[in-house]
PDB file of C-alpha atoms in Angstrom:
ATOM      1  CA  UNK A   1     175.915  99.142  70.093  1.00  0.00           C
ATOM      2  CA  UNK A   2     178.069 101.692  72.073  1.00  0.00           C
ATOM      3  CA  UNK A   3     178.654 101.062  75.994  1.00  0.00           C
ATOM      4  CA  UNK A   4     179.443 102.599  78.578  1.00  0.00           C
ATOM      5  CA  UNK A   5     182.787 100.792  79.729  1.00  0.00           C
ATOM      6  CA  UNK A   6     183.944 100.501  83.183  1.00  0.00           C
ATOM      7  CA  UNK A   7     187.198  98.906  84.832  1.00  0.00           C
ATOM      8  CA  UNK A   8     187.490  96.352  86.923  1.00  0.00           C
ATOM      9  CA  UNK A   9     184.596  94.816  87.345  1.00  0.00           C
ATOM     10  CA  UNK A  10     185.934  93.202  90.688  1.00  0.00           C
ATOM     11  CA  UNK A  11     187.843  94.823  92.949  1.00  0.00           C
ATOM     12  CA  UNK A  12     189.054  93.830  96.941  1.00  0.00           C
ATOM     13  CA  UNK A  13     191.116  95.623  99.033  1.00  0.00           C
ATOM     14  CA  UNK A  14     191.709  96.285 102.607  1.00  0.00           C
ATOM     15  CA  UNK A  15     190.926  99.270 104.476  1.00  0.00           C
ATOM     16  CA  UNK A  16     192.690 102.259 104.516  1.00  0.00           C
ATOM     17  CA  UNK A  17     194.076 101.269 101.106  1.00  0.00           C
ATOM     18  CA  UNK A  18     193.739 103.237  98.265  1.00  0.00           C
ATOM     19  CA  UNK A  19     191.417 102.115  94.996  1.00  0.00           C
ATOM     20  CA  UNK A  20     190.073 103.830  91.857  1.00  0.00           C
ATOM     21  CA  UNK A  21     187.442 103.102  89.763  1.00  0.00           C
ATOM     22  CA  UNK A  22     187.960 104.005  85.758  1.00  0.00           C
ATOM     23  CA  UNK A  23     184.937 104.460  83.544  1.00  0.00           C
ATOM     24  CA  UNK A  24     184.574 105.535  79.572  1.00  0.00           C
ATOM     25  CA  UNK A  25     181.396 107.030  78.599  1.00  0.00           C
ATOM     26  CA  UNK A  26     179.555 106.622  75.429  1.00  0.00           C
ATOM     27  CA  UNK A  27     181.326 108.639  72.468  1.00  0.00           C
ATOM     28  CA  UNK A  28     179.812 111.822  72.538  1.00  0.00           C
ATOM     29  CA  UNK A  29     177.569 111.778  75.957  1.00  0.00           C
ATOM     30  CA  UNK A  30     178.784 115.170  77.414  1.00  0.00           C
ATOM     31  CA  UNK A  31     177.130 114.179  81.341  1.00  0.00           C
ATOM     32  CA  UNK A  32     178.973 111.564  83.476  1.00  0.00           C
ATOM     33  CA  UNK A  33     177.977 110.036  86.667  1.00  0.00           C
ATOM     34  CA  UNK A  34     179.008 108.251  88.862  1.00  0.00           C
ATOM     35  CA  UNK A  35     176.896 106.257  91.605  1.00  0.00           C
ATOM     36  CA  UNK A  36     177.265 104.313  94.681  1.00  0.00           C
ATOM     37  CA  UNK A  37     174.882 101.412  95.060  1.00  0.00           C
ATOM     38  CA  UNK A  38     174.729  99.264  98.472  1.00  0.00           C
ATOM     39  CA  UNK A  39     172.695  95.904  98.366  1.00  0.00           C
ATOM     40  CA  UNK A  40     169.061  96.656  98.622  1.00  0.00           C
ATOM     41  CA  UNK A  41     168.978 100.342  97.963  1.00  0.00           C
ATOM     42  CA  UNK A  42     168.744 102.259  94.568  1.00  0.00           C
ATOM     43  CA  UNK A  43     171.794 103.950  93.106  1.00  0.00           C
ATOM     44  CA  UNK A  44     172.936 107.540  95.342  1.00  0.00           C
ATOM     45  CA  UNK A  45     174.336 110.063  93.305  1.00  0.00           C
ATOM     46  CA  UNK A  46     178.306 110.730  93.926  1.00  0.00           C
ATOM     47  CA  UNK A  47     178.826 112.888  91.742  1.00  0.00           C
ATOM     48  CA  UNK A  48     177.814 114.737  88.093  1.00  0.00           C
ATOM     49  CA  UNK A  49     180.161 115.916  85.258  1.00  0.00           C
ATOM     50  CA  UNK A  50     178.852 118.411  82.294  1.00  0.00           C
ATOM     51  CA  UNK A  51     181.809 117.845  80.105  1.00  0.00           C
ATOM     52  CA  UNK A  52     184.841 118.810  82.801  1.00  0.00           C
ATOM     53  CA  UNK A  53     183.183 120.337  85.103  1.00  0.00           C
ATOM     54  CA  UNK A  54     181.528 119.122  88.380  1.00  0.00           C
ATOM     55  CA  UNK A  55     177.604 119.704  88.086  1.00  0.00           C
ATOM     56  CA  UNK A  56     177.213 118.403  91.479  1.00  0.00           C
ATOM     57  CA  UNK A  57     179.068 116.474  94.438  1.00  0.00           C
ATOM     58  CA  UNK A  58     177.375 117.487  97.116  1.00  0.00           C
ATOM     59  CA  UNK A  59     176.985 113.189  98.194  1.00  0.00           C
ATOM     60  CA  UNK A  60     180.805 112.689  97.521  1.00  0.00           C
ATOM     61  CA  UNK A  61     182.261 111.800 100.594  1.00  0.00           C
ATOM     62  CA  UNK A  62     185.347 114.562  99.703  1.00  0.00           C
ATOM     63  CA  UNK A  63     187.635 113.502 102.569  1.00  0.00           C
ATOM     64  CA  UNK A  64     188.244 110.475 101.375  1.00  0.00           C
ATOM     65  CA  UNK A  65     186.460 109.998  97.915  1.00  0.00           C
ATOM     66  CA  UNK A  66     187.857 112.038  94.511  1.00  0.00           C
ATOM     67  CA  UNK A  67     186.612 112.368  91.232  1.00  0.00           C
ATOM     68  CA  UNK A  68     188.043 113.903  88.118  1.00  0.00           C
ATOM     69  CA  UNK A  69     187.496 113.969  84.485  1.00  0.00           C
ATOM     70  CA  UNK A  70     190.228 116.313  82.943  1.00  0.00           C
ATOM     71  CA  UNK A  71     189.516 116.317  79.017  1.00  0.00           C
ATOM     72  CA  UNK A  72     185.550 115.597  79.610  1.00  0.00           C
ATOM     73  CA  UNK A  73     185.728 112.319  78.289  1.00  0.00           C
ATOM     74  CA  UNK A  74     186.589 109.578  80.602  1.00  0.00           C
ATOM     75  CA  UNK A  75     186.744 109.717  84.306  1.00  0.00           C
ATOM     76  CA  UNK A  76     188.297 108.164  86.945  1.00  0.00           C
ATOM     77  CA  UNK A  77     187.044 107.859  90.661  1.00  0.00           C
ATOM     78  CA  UNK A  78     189.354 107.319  93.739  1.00  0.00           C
ATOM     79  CA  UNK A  79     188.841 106.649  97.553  1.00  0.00           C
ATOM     80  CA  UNK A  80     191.504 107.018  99.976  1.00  0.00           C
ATOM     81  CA  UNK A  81     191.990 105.347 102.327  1.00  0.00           C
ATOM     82  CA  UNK A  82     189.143 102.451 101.892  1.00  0.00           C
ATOM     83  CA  UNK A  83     186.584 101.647 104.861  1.00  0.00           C
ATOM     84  CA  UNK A  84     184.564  98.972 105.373  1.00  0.00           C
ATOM     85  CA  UNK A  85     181.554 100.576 104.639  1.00  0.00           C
ATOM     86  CA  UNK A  86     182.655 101.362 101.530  1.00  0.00           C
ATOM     87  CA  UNK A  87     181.685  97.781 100.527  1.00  0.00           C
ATOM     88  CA  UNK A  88     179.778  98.796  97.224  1.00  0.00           C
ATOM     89  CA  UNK A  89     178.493  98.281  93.982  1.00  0.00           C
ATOM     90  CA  UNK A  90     180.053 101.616  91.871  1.00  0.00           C
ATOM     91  CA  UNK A  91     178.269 102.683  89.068  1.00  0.00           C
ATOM     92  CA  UNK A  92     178.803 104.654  85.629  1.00  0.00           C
ATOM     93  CA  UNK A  93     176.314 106.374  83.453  1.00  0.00           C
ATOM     94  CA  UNK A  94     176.171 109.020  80.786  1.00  0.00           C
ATOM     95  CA  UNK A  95     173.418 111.170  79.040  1.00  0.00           C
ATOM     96  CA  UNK A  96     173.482 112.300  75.801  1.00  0.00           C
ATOM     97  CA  UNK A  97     172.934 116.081  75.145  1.00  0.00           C
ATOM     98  CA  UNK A  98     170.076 117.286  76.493  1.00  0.00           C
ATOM     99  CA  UNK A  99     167.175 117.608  74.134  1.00  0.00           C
ATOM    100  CA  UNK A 100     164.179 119.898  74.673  1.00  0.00           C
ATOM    101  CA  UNK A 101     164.996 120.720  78.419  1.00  0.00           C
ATOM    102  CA  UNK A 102     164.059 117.543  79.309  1.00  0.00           C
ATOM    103  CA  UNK A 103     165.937 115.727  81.970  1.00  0.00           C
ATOM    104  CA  UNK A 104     168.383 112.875  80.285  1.00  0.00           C
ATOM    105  CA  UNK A 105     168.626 109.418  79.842  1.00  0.00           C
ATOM    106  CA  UNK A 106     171.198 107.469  81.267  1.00  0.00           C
ATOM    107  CA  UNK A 107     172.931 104.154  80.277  1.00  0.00           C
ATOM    108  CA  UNK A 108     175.009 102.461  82.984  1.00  0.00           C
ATOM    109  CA  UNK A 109     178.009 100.627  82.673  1.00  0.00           C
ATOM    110  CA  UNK A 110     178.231  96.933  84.366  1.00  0.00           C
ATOM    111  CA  UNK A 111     179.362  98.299  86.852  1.00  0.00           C
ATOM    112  CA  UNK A 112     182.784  97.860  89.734  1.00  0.00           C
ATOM    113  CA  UNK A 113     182.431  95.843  92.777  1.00  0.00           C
ATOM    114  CA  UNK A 114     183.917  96.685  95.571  1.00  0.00           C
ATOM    115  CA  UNK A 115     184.847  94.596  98.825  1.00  0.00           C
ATOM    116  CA  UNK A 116     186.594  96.542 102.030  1.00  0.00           C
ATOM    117  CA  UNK A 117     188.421  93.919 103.342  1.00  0.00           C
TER     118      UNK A 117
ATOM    119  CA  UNK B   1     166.629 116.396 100.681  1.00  0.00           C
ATOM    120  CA  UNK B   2     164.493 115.813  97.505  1.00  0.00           C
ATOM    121  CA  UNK B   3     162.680 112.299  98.376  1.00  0.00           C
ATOM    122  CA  UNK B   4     161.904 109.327  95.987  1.00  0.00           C
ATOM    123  CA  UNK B   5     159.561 106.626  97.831  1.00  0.00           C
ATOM    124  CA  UNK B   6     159.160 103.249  96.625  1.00  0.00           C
ATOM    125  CA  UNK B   7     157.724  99.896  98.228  1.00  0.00           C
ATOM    126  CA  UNK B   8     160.913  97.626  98.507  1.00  0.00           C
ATOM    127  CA  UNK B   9     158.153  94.427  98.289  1.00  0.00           C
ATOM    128  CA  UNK B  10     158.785  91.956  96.957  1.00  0.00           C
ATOM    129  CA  UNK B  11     156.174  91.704  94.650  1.00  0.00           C
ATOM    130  CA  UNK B  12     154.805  88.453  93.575  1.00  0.00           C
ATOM    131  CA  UNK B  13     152.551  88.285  90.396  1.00  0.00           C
ATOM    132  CA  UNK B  14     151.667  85.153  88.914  1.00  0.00           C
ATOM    133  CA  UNK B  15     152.395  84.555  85.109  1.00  0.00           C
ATOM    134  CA  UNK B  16     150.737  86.271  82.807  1.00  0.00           C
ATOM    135  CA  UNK B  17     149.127  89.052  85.605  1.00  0.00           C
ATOM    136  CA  UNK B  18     149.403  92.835  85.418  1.00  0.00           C
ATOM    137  CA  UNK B  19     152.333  93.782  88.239  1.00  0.00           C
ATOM    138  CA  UNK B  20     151.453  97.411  89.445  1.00  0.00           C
ATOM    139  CA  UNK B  21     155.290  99.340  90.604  1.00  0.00           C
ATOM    140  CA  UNK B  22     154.046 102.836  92.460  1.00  0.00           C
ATOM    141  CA  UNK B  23     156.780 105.879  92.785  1.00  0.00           C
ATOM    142  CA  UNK B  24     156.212 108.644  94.732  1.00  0.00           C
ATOM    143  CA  UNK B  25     157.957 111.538  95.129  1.00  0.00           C
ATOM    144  CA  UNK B  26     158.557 115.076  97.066  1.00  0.00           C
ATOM    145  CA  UNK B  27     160.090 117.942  94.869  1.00  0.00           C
ATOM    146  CA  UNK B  28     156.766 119.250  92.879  1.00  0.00           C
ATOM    147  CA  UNK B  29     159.381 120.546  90.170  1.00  0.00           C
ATOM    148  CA  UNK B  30     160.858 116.943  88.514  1.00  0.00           C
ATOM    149  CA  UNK B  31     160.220 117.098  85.251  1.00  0.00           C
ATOM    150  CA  UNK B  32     161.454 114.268  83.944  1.00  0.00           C
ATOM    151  CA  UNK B  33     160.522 109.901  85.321  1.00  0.00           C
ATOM    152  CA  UNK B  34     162.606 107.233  84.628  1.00  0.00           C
ATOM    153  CA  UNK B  35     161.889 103.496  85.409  1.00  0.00           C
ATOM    154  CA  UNK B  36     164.773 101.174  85.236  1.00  0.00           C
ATOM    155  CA  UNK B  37     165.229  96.993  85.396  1.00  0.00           C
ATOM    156  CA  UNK B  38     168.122  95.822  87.640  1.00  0.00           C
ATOM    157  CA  UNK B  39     168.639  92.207  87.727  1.00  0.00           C
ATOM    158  CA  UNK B  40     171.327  90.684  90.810  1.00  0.00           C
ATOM    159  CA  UNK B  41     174.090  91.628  90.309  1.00  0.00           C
ATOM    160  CA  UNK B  42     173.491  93.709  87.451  1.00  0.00           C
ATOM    161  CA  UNK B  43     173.814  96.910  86.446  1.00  0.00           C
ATOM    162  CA  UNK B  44     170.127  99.239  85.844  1.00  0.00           C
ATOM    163  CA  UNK B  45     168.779  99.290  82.199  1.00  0.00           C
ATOM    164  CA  UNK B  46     166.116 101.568  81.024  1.00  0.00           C
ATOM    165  CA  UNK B  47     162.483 100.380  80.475  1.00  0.00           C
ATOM    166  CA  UNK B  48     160.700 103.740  79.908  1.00  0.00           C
ATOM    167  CA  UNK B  49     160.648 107.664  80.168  1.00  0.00           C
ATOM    168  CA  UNK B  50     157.790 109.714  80.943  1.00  0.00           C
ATOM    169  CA  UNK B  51     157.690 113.726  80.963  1.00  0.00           C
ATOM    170  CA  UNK B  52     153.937 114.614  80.358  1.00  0.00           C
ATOM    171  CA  UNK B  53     150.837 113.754  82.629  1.00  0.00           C
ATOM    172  CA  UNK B  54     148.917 110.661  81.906  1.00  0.00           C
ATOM    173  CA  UNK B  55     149.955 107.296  79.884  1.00  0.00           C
ATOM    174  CA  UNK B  56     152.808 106.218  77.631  1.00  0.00           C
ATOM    175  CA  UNK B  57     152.780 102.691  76.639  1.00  0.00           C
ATOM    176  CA  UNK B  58     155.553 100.328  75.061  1.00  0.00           C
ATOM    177  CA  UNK B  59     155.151  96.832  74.490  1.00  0.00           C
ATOM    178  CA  UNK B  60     154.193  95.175  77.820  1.00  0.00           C
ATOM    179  CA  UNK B  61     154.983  98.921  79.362  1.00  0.00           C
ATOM    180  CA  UNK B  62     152.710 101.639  80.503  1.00  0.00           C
ATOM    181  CA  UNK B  63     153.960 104.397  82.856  1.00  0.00           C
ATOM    182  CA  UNK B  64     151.069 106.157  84.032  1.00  0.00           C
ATOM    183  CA  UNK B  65     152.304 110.079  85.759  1.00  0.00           C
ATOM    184  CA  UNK B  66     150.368 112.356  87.573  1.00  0.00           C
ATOM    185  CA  UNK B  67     152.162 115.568  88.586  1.00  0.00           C
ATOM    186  CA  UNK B  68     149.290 116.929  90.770  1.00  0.00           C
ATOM    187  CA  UNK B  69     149.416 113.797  93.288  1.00  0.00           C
ATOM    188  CA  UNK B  70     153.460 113.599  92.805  1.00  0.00           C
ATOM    189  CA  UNK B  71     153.092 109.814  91.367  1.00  0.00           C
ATOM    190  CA  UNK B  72     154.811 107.595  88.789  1.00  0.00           C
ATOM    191  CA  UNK B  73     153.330 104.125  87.922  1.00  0.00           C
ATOM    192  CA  UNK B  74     154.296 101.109  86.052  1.00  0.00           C
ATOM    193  CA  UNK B  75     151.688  98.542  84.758  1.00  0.00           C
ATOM    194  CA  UNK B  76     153.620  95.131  83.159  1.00  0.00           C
ATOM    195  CA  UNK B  77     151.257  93.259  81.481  1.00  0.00           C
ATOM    196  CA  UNK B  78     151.300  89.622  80.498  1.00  0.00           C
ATOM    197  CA  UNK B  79     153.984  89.493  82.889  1.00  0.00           C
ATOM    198  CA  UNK B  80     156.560  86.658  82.653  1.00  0.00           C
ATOM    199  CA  UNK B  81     159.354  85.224  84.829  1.00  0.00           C
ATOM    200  CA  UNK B  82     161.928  86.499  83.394  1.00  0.00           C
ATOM    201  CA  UNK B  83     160.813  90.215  84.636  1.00  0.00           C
ATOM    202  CA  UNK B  84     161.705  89.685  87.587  1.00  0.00           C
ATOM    203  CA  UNK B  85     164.021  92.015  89.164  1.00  0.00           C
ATOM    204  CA  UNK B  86     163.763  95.319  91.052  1.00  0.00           C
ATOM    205  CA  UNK B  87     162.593  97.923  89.625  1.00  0.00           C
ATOM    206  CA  UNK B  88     164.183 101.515  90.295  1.00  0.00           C
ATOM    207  CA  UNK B  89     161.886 104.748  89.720  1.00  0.00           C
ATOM    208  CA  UNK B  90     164.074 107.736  89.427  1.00  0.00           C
ATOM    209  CA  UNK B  91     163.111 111.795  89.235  1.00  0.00           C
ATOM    210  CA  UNK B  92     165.101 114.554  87.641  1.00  0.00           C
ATOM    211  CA  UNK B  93     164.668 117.994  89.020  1.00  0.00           C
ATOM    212  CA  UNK B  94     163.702 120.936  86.578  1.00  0.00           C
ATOM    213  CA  UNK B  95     166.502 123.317  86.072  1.00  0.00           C
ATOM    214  CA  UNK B  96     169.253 121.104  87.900  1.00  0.00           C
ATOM    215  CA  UNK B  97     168.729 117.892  86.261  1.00  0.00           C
ATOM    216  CA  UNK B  98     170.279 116.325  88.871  1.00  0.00           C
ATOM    217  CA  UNK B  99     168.805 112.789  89.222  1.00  0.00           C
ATOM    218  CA  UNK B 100     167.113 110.504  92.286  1.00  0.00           C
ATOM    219  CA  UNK B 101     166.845 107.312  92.188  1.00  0.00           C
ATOM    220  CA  UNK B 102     164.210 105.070  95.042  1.00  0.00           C
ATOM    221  CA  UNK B 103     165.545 102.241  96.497  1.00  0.00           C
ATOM    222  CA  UNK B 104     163.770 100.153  94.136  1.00  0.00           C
ATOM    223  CA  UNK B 105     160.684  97.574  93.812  1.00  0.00           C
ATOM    224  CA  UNK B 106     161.673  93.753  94.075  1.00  0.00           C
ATOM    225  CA  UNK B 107     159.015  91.870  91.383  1.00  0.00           C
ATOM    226  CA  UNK B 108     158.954  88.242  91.611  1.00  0.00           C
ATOM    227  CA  UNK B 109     156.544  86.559  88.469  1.00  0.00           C
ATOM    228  CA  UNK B 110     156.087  82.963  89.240  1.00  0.00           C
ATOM    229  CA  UNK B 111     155.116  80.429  86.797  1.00  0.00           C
TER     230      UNK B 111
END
């Protein structure tokens, strides 16, 4: 059964160092996102891919926080420099093609988390 | 700021009960209603999908959606221990299909 991979799972650093997230969607799944979760709230949007190109960002903290995904396939998120309240679970999804104008499904990756030392 | 409401409980259900998860939310143009199962530490998984007013049922599973009162719903029945978890509601927009997710519903089924 296809995944949605992400890399590393664990990650610790110390603020105002530099970290980056990698994740590989499901073959196929044109929509990427990418999500910051903090312990006891749901999942905040950081940002949306269709293929390349940003769909939306407008939660991306873009002074410190990047986000590309140059061939549409696999992405890679970056914050820099780190802060403590950073301190995160960051999550992966992607959507298939949209089907019907219906909004999409997404399937999550396990996941990176992230201590701000 | 489109809004997605959800009681963070927790929940407690005893075995084999119905557990009733409520979603509310505030842009009257979502179109599409996810519910999702996060166990600690985990990432979410998809239970169901609902686009249309009224029931859709699978397995255990019924999310109940009324547009007109801005509502999502979802009945577990014959719940069991290992569903618990929190339980995330999240709303698409029409037209953007940008997602929301609430902060989630923390069930507890005890034996």
């Amino acid at each position: 059964e296809a995944e949605v991979a992400q890399s590393p799972r664990y990650k610790i650093t110390e603020k105002s160092q530099a970290v980056a997230f990698w994740c590989d969607p499901i073959s196929g799944h044109a929509t990427l996102y990418w999500y910051r979760q903090i312990l006891g709230q749901g999942p905040e949007l950081l940002v949306q891919f269709q293929d390349e190109s940003v769909v939306d960002d407008s939660q991306l903290p873009k002074d410190r926080f990047s986000a590309e995904r140059l061939k549409g396939v696999d992405s890679t998120l970056k914050i820099q420099p780190a802060e403590l309240g950073d301190s995160a679970m960051y999550l992966c999804a992607s959507s298939p093609p949209t089907s019907g104008g219906q909004g999409d499904t997404q399937y999550f990756g396990p996941g990176t988390r992230l201590t701000v030392l | 700021q489109k809004e997605v409401e959800q009681n963070s409980g927790p929940l407690s259900v005893p075995e084999g009960a119905i557990a009733s998860l409520n979603c509310t939310y505030s842009d009257r143009g979502s179109q599409s209603f996810f519910w999702y199962r996060q166990y600690s530490g985990k990432s979410p998984e998809l239970i169901m999908f609902i686009y249309s007013n009224g029931d859709k049922e699978d397995g255990r599973f019924t999310a109940q959606l009324n547009k007109a009162s801005q509502y999502v719903s979802l009945l577990i029945r014959d719940s069991q221990p290992s569903d618990s978890a929190t339980y995330l509601c999240a709303v698409i927009s029409g037209g953007s299909y940008i997602p929301t997710f609430g902060r989630g519903t923390s069930l507890i089924v005890h034996p």
